[in-house]
Short mmCIF file of C-alpha atoms and ligand atoms in Angstrom, two decimals:
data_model
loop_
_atom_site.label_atom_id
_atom_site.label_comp_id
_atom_site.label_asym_id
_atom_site.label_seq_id
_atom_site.Cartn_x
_atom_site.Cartn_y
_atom_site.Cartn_z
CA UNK T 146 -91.18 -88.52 73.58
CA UNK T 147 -90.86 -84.97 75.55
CA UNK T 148 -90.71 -81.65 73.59
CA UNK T 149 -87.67 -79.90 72.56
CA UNK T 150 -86.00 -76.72 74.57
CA UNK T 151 -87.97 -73.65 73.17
CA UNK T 152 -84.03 -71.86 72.51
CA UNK T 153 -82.73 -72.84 69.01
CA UNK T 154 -79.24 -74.62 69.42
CA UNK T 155 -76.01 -72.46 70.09
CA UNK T 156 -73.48 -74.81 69.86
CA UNK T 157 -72.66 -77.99 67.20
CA UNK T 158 -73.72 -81.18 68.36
CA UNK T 159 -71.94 -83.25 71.12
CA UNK T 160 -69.86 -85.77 69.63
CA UNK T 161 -70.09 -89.93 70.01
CA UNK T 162 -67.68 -89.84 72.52
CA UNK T 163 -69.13 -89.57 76.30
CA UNK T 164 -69.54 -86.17 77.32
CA UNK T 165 -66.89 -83.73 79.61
CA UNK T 166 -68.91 -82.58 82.93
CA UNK T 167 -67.29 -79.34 83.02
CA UNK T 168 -68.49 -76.12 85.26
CA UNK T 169 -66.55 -73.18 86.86
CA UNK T 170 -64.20 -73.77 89.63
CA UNK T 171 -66.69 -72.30 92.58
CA UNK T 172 -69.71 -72.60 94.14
CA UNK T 173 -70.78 -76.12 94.11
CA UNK T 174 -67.96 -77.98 92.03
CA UNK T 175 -66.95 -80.14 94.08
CA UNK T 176 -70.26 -81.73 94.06
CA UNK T 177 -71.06 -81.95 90.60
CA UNK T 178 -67.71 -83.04 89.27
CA UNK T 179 -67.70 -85.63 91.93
CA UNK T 180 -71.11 -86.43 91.09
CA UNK T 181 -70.26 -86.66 87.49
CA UNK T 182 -67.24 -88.98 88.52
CA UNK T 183 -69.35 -91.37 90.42
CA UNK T 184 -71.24 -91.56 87.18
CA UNK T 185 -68.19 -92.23 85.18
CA UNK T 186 -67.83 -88.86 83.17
CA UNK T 187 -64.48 -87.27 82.28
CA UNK T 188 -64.64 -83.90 84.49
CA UNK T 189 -63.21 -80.23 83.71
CA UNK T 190 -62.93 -77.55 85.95
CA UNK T 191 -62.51 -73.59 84.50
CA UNK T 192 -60.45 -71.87 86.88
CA UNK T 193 -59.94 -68.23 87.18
CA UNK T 194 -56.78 -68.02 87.47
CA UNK T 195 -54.14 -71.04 88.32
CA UNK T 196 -56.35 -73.91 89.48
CA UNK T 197 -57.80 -73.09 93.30
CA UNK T 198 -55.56 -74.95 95.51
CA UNK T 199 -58.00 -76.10 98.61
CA UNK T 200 -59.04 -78.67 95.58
CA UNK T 201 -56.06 -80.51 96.16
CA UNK T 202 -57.52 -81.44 99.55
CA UNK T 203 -60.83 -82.94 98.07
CA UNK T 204 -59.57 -85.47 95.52
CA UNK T 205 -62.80 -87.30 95.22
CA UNK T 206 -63.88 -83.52 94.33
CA UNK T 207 -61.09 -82.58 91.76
CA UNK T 208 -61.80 -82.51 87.91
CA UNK T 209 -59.49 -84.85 85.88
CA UNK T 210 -58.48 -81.50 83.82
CA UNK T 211 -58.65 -78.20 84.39
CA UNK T 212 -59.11 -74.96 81.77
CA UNK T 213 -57.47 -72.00 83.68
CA UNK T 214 -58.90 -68.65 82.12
CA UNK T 215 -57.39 -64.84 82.86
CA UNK T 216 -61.31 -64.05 83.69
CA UNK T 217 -64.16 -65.64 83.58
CA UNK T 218 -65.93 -63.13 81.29
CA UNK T 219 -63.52 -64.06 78.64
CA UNK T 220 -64.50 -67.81 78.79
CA UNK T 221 -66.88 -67.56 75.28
CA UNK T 222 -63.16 -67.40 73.93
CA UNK T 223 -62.32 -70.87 74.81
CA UNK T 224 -65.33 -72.55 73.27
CA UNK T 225 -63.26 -74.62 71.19
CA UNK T 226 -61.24 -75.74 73.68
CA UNK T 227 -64.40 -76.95 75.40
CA UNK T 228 -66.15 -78.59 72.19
CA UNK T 229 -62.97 -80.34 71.70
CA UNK T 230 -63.47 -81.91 74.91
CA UNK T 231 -66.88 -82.53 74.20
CA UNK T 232 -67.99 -80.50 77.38
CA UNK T 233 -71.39 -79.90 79.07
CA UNK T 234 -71.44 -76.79 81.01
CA UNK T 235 -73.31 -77.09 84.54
CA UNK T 236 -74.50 -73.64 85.50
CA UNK T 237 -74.16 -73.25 88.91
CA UNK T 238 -75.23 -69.33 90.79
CA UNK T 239 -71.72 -68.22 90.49
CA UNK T 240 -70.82 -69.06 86.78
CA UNK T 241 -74.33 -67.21 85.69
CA UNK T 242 -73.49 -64.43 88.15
CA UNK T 243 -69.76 -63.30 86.88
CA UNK T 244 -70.43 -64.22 83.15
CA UNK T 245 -73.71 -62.25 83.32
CA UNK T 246 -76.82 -63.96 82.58
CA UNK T 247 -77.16 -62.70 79.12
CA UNK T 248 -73.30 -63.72 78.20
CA UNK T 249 -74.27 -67.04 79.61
CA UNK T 250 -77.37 -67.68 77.23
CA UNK T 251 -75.20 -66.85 74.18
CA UNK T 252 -72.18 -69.08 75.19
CA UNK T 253 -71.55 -71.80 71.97
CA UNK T 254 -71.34 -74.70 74.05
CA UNK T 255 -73.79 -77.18 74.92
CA UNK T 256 -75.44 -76.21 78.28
CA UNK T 257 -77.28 -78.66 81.07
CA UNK T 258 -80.53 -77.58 80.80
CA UNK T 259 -82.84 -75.27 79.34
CA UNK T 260 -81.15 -72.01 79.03
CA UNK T 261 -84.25 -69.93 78.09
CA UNK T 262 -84.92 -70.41 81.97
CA UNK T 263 -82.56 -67.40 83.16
CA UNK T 264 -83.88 -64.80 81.29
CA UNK T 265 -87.18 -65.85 83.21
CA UNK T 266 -85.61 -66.15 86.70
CA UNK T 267 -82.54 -62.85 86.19
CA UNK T 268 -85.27 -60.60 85.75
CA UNK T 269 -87.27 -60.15 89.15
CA UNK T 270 -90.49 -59.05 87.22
CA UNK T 271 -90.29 -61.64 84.71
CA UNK T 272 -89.94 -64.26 87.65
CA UNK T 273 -93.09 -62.52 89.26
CA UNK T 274 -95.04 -63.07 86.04
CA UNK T 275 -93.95 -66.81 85.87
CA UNK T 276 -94.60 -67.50 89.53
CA UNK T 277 -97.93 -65.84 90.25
CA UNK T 278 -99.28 -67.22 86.54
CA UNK T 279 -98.62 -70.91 88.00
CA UNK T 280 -101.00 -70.09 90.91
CA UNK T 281 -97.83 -69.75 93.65
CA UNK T 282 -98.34 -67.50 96.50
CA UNK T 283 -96.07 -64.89 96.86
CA UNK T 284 -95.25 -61.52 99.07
CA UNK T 285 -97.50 -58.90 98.51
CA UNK T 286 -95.89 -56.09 96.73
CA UNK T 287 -96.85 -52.11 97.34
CA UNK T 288 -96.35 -49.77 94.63
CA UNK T 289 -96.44 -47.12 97.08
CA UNK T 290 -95.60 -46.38 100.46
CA UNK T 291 -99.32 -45.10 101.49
CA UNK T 292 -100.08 -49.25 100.41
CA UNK T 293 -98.37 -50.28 103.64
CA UNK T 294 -100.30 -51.97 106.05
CA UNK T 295 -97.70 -54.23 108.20
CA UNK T 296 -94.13 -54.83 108.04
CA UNK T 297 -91.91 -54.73 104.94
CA UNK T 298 -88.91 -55.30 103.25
CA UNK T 299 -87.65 -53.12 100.44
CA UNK T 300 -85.36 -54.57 97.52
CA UNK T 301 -83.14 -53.06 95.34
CA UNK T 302 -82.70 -54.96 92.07
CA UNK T 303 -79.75 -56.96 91.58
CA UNK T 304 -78.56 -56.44 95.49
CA UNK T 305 -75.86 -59.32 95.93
CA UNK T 306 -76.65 -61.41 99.08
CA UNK T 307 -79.48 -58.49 100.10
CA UNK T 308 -77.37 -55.18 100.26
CA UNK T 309 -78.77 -52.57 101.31
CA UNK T 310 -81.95 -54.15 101.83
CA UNK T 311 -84.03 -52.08 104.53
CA UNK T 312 -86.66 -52.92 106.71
CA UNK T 313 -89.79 -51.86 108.43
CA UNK T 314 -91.95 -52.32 111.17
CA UNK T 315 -95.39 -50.23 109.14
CA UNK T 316 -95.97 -47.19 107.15
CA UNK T 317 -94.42 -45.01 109.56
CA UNK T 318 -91.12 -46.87 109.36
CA UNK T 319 -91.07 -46.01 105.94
CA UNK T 320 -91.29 -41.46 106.33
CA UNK T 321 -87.12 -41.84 106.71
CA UNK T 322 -87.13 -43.90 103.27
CA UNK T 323 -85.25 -42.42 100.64
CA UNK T 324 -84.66 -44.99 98.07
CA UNK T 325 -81.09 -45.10 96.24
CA UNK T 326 -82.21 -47.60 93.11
CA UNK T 327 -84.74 -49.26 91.43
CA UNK T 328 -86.63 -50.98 93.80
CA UNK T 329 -89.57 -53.44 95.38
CA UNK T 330 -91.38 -52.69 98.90
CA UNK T 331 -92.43 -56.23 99.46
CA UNK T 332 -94.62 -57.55 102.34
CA UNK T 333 -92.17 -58.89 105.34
CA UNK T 334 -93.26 -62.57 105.77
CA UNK T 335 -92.62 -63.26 109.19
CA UNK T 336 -92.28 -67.08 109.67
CA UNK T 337 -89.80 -69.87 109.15
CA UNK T 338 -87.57 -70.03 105.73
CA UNK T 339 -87.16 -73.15 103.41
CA UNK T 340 -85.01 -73.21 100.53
CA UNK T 341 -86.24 -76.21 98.70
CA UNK T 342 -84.27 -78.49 96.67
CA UNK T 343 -85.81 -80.04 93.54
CA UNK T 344 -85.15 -81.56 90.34
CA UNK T 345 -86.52 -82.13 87.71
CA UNK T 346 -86.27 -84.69 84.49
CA UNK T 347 -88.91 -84.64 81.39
CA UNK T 348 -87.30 -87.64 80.46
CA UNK T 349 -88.37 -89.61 83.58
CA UNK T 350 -91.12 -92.14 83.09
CA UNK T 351 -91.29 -92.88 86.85
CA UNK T 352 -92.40 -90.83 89.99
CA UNK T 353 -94.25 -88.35 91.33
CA UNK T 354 -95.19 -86.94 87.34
CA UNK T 355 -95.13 -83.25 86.03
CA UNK T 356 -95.85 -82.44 82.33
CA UNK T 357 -93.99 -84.92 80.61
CA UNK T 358 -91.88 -86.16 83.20
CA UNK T 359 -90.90 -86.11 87.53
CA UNK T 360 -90.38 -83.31 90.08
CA UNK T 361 -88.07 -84.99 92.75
CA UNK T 362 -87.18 -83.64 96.10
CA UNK T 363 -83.61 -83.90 96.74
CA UNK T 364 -83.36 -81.64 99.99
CA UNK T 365 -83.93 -79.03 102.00
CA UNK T 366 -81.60 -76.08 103.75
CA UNK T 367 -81.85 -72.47 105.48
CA UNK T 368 -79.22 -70.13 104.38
CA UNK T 369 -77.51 -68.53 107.43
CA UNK T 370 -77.44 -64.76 106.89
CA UNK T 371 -74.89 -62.49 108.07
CA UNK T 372 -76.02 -59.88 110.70
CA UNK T 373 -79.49 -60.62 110.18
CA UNK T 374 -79.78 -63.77 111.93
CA UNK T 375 -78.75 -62.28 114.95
CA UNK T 376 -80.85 -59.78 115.21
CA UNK T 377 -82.93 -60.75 117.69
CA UNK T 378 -80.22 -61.37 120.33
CA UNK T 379 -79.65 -57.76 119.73
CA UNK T 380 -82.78 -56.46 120.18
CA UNK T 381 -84.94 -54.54 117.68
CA UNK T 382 -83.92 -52.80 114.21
CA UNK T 383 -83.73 -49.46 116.03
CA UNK T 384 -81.29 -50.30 118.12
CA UNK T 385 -78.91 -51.76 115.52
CA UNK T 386 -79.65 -48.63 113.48
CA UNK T 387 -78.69 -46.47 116.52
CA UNK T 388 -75.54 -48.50 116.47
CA UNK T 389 -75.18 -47.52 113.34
CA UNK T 390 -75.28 -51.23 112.22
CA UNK T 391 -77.78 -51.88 108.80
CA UNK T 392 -79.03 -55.46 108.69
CA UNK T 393 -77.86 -57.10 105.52
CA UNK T 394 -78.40 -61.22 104.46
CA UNK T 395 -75.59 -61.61 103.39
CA UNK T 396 -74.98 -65.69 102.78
CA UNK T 397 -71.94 -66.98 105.32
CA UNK T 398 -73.44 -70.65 105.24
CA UNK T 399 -75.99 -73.30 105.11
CA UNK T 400 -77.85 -75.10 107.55
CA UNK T 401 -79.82 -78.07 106.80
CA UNK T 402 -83.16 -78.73 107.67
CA UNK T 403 -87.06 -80.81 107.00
CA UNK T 404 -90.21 -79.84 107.21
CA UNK T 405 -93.48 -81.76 108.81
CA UNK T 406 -94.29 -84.48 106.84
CA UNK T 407 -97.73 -83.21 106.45
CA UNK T 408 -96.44 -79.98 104.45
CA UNK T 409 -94.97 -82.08 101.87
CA UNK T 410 -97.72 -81.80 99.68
CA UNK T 411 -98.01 -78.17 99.57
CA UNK T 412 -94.73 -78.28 98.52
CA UNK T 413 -94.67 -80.27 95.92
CA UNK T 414 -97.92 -78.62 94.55
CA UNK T 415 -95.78 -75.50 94.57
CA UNK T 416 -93.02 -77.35 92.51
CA UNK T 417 -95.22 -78.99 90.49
CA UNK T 418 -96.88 -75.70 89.49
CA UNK T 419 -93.24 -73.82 88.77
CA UNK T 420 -92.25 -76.50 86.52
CA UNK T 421 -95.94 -76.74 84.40
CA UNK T 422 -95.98 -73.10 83.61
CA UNK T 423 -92.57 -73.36 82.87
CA UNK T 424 -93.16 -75.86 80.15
CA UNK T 425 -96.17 -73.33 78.79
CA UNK T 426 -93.85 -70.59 78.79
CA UNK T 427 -90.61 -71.19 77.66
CA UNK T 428 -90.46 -74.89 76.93
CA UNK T 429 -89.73 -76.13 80.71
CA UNK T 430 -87.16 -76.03 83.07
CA UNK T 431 -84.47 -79.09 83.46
CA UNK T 432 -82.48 -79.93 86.11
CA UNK T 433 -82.31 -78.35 89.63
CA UNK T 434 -84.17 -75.28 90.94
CA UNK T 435 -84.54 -73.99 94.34
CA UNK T 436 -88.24 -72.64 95.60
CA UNK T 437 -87.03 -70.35 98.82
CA UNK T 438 -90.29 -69.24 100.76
CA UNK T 439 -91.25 -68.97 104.29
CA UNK T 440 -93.65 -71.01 106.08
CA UNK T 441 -95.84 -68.73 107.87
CA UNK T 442 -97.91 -69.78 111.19
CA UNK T 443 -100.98 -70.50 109.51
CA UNK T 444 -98.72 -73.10 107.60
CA UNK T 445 -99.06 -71.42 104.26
CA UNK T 446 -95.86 -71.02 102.77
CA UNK T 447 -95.25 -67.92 100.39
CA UNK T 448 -92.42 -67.81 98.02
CA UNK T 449 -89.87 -64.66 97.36
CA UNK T 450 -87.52 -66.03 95.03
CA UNK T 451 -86.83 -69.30 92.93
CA UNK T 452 -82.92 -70.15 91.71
CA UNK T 453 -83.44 -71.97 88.74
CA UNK T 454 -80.01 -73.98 88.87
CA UNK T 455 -78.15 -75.76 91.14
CA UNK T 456 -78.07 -73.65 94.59
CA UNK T 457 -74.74 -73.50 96.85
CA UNK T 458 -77.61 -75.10 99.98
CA UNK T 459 -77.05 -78.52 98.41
CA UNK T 460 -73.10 -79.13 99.24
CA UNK T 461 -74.48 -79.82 102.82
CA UNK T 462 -75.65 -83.22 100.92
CA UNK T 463 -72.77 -84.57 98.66
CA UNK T 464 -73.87 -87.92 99.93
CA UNK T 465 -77.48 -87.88 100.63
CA UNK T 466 -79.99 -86.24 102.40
CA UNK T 467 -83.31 -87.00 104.46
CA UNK T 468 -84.92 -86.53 100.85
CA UNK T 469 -82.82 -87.70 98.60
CA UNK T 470 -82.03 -91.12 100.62
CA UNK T 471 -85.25 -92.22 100.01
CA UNK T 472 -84.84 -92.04 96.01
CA UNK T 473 -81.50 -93.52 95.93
CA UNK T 474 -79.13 -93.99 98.26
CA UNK T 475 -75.75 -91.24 98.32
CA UNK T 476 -77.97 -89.29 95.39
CA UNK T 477 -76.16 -85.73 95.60
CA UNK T 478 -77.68 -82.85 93.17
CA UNK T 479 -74.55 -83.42 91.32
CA UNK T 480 -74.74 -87.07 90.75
CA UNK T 481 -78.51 -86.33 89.80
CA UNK T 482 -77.53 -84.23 87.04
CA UNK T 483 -74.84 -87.17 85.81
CA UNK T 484 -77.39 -89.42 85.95
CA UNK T 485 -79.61 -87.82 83.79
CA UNK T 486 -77.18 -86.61 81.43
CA UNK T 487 -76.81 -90.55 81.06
CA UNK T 488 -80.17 -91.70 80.55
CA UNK T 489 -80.40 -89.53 78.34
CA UNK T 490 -78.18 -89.83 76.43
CA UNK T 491 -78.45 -93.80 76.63
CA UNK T 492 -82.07 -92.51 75.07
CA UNK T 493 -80.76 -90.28 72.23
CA UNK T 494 -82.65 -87.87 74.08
CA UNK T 495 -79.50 -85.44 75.07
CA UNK T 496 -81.95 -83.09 73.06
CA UNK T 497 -84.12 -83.02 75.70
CA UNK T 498 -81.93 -81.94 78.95
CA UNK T 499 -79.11 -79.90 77.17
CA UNK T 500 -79.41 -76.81 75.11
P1 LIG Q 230 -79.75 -63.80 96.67
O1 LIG Q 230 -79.60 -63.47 95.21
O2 LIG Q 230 -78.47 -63.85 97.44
O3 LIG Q 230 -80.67 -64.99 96.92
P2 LIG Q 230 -81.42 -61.54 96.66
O4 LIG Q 230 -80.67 -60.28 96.59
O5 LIG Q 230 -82.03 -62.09 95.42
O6 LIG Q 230 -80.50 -62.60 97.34
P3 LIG Q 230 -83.72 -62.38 98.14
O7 LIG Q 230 -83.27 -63.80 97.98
O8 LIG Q 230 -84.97 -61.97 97.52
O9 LIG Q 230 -82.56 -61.38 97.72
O10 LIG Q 230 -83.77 -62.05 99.68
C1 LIG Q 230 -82.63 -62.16 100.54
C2 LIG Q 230 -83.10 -62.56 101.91
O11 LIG Q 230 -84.06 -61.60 102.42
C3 LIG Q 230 -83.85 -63.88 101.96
O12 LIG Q 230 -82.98 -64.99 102.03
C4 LIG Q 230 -84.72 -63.74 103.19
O13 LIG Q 230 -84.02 -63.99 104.37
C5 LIG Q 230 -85.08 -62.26 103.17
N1 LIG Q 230 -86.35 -62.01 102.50
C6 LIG Q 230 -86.53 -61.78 101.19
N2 LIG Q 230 -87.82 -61.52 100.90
C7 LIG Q 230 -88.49 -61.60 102.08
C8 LIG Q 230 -89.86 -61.41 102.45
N3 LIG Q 230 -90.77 -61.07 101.56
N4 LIG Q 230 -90.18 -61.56 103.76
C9 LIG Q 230 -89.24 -61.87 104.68
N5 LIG Q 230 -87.93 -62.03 104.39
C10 LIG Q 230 -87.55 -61.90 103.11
#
């Protein structure tokens, strides 16, 4: 038997019937209610508004039911509706992001996952704490300017998609800095980026084993990045800047991608670390997370930021990927979370994955 989520219970208990996959109407959807469909769960999608119509195109994707709301900051206000239907609410990057992470953690209905996990991964010092306690290897960080000895990248908390994030070349690049926020100057790792898709289940008894259960590796993408990634055919930042063009990262797409078979098991050591502290500090994370690092030339790969949900880089694999294909065949992140919503709760162990 696994542990319990450290978070005491918000919500009643689900009822006999089989549980409502239900998540906002964005993001990646699609992929979990068709996921949960495959799987045989009744599906519910929150809209904002009237139900988005480009879902009528995807019917394989389309809930059975949908729960328009006026906004989705107001949806604590249709908890009952959602108990009724005996719903489990997939977070997904978008739902935390315009309920607010602290709304989210106090909604009364049962959650996939551990929900102690975002006020961990919301808060960028937190997530620093977490990450460099398991023994990952992260950017260096500066406190001050007179620190800098190579390129870096200065953050602004809470920048959506990188705004206003500015670069350097050194410590001369930074004289014209003047900051406009609460902020990080962060070493620039120059090398190749991997957003890693995992999941894990503490109630799995099989695999490649993690605390109590298995870290799985589902698939792999780059994010394609607004201005940034053109950068180069441009020339360098100076000229953009004379152009009076900032670079931003903004997130247009996904791409997908592997990595050398022989850096598999520095990434799963990575994984497997995130996951073990996890369970030390806040009773474990469930369910998907993303590790996005960059794999520098000296093949040591450094890590800026985990995503401790499902991440938007996995709709490139509704029905497989290079990973996942060799765990089960058409395994989507979405059908992974159906499936272990079902084991578990064919174990009475629902305790263990929702909270
Ligand atoms: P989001 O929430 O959209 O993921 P964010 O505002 O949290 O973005 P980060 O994910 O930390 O910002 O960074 C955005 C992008 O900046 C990354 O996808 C990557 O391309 C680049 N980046 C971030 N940190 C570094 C770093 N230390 N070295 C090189 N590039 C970096």
């Amino acid at each position: 038997m696994g542990i319990q989520l450290s978070e005491p219970a918000r919500h009643g208990p689900l009822s006999e019937k089989l549980p409502t996959v239900a998540t906002l109407c964005s993001h990646s959807s699609l992929q979990i209610f068709h996921g949960a469909r495959l799987e045989g769960f009744p599906t519910l999608g929150i809209s904002r508004g009237p139900p988005p119509r480009f879902y009528d195109a995807f019917p394989l994707g389309r809930p059975d039911k949908f729960l328009p709301v006026p906004e989705v900051r107001e949806i604590a206000q249709h908890a009952d509706e959602l108990n009724r239907e005996n719903a489990v609410l997939v977070p997904h990057g978008s739902f935390v992001e315009y309920l607010g992470p602290e709304a989210f953690q106090r909604l009364p209905v049962p959650v996939f996952g551990n929900r102690a996990v975002i006020g961990w991964e919301s808060d960028r010092e937190k997530e620093r704490v977490w990450l460099e306690s398991a023994g990952v290897l992260m950017p260096e960080r500066f406190t001050d300017p007179s620190q800098v000895d190579g390129p870096v990248i200065v953050k602004y908390y809470g920048a959506k998609g990188g705004k206003g994030f500015f670069l350097a070349k050194n410590r001369d690049g930074l004289k014209d800095f003047r900051p406009t926020g609460p902020h990080v100057i962060q070493e620039y790792v120059l090398g190749t980026r991997y957003y890693v898709h995992f999941f894990y289940s503490p109630i799995s008894e099989t695999g490649y084993r993690v605390a109590h259960g298995s870290l799985e590796l589902l698939g792999m993408d780059r994010r394609d990045e607004a201005n940034i990634d053109e950068l180069y055919k441009l020339g360098a930042q100076e000229e953009l800047l004379k152009a009076g063009i900032r670079p931003t990262f903004v997130v247009t797409g996904n791409v997908p991608v592997v990595l050398r078979e022989s850096l598999l098991p520095q990434i799963f050591d990575v994984g497997a670390r995130i996951v073990a502290r996890s369970v030390d500090l806040f009773g474990g994370m469930v369910g998907p997370f993303c590790v996005e690092g960059i794999m520098t030339e000296d093949l040591v790969f450094k890590v800026f930021e985990i995503s401790t949900r499902i991440v938007a880089g996995t709709n490139l694999f509704v029905s497989g990927s290079s990973y996942s294909d060799l765990v089960r065949p058409q395994l989507s992140m979405g059908r992974r979370i159906a499936l272990e919503l079902k084991a578990a709760r064919e174990q009475g162990r629902l305790g263990e994955v929702i909270s």
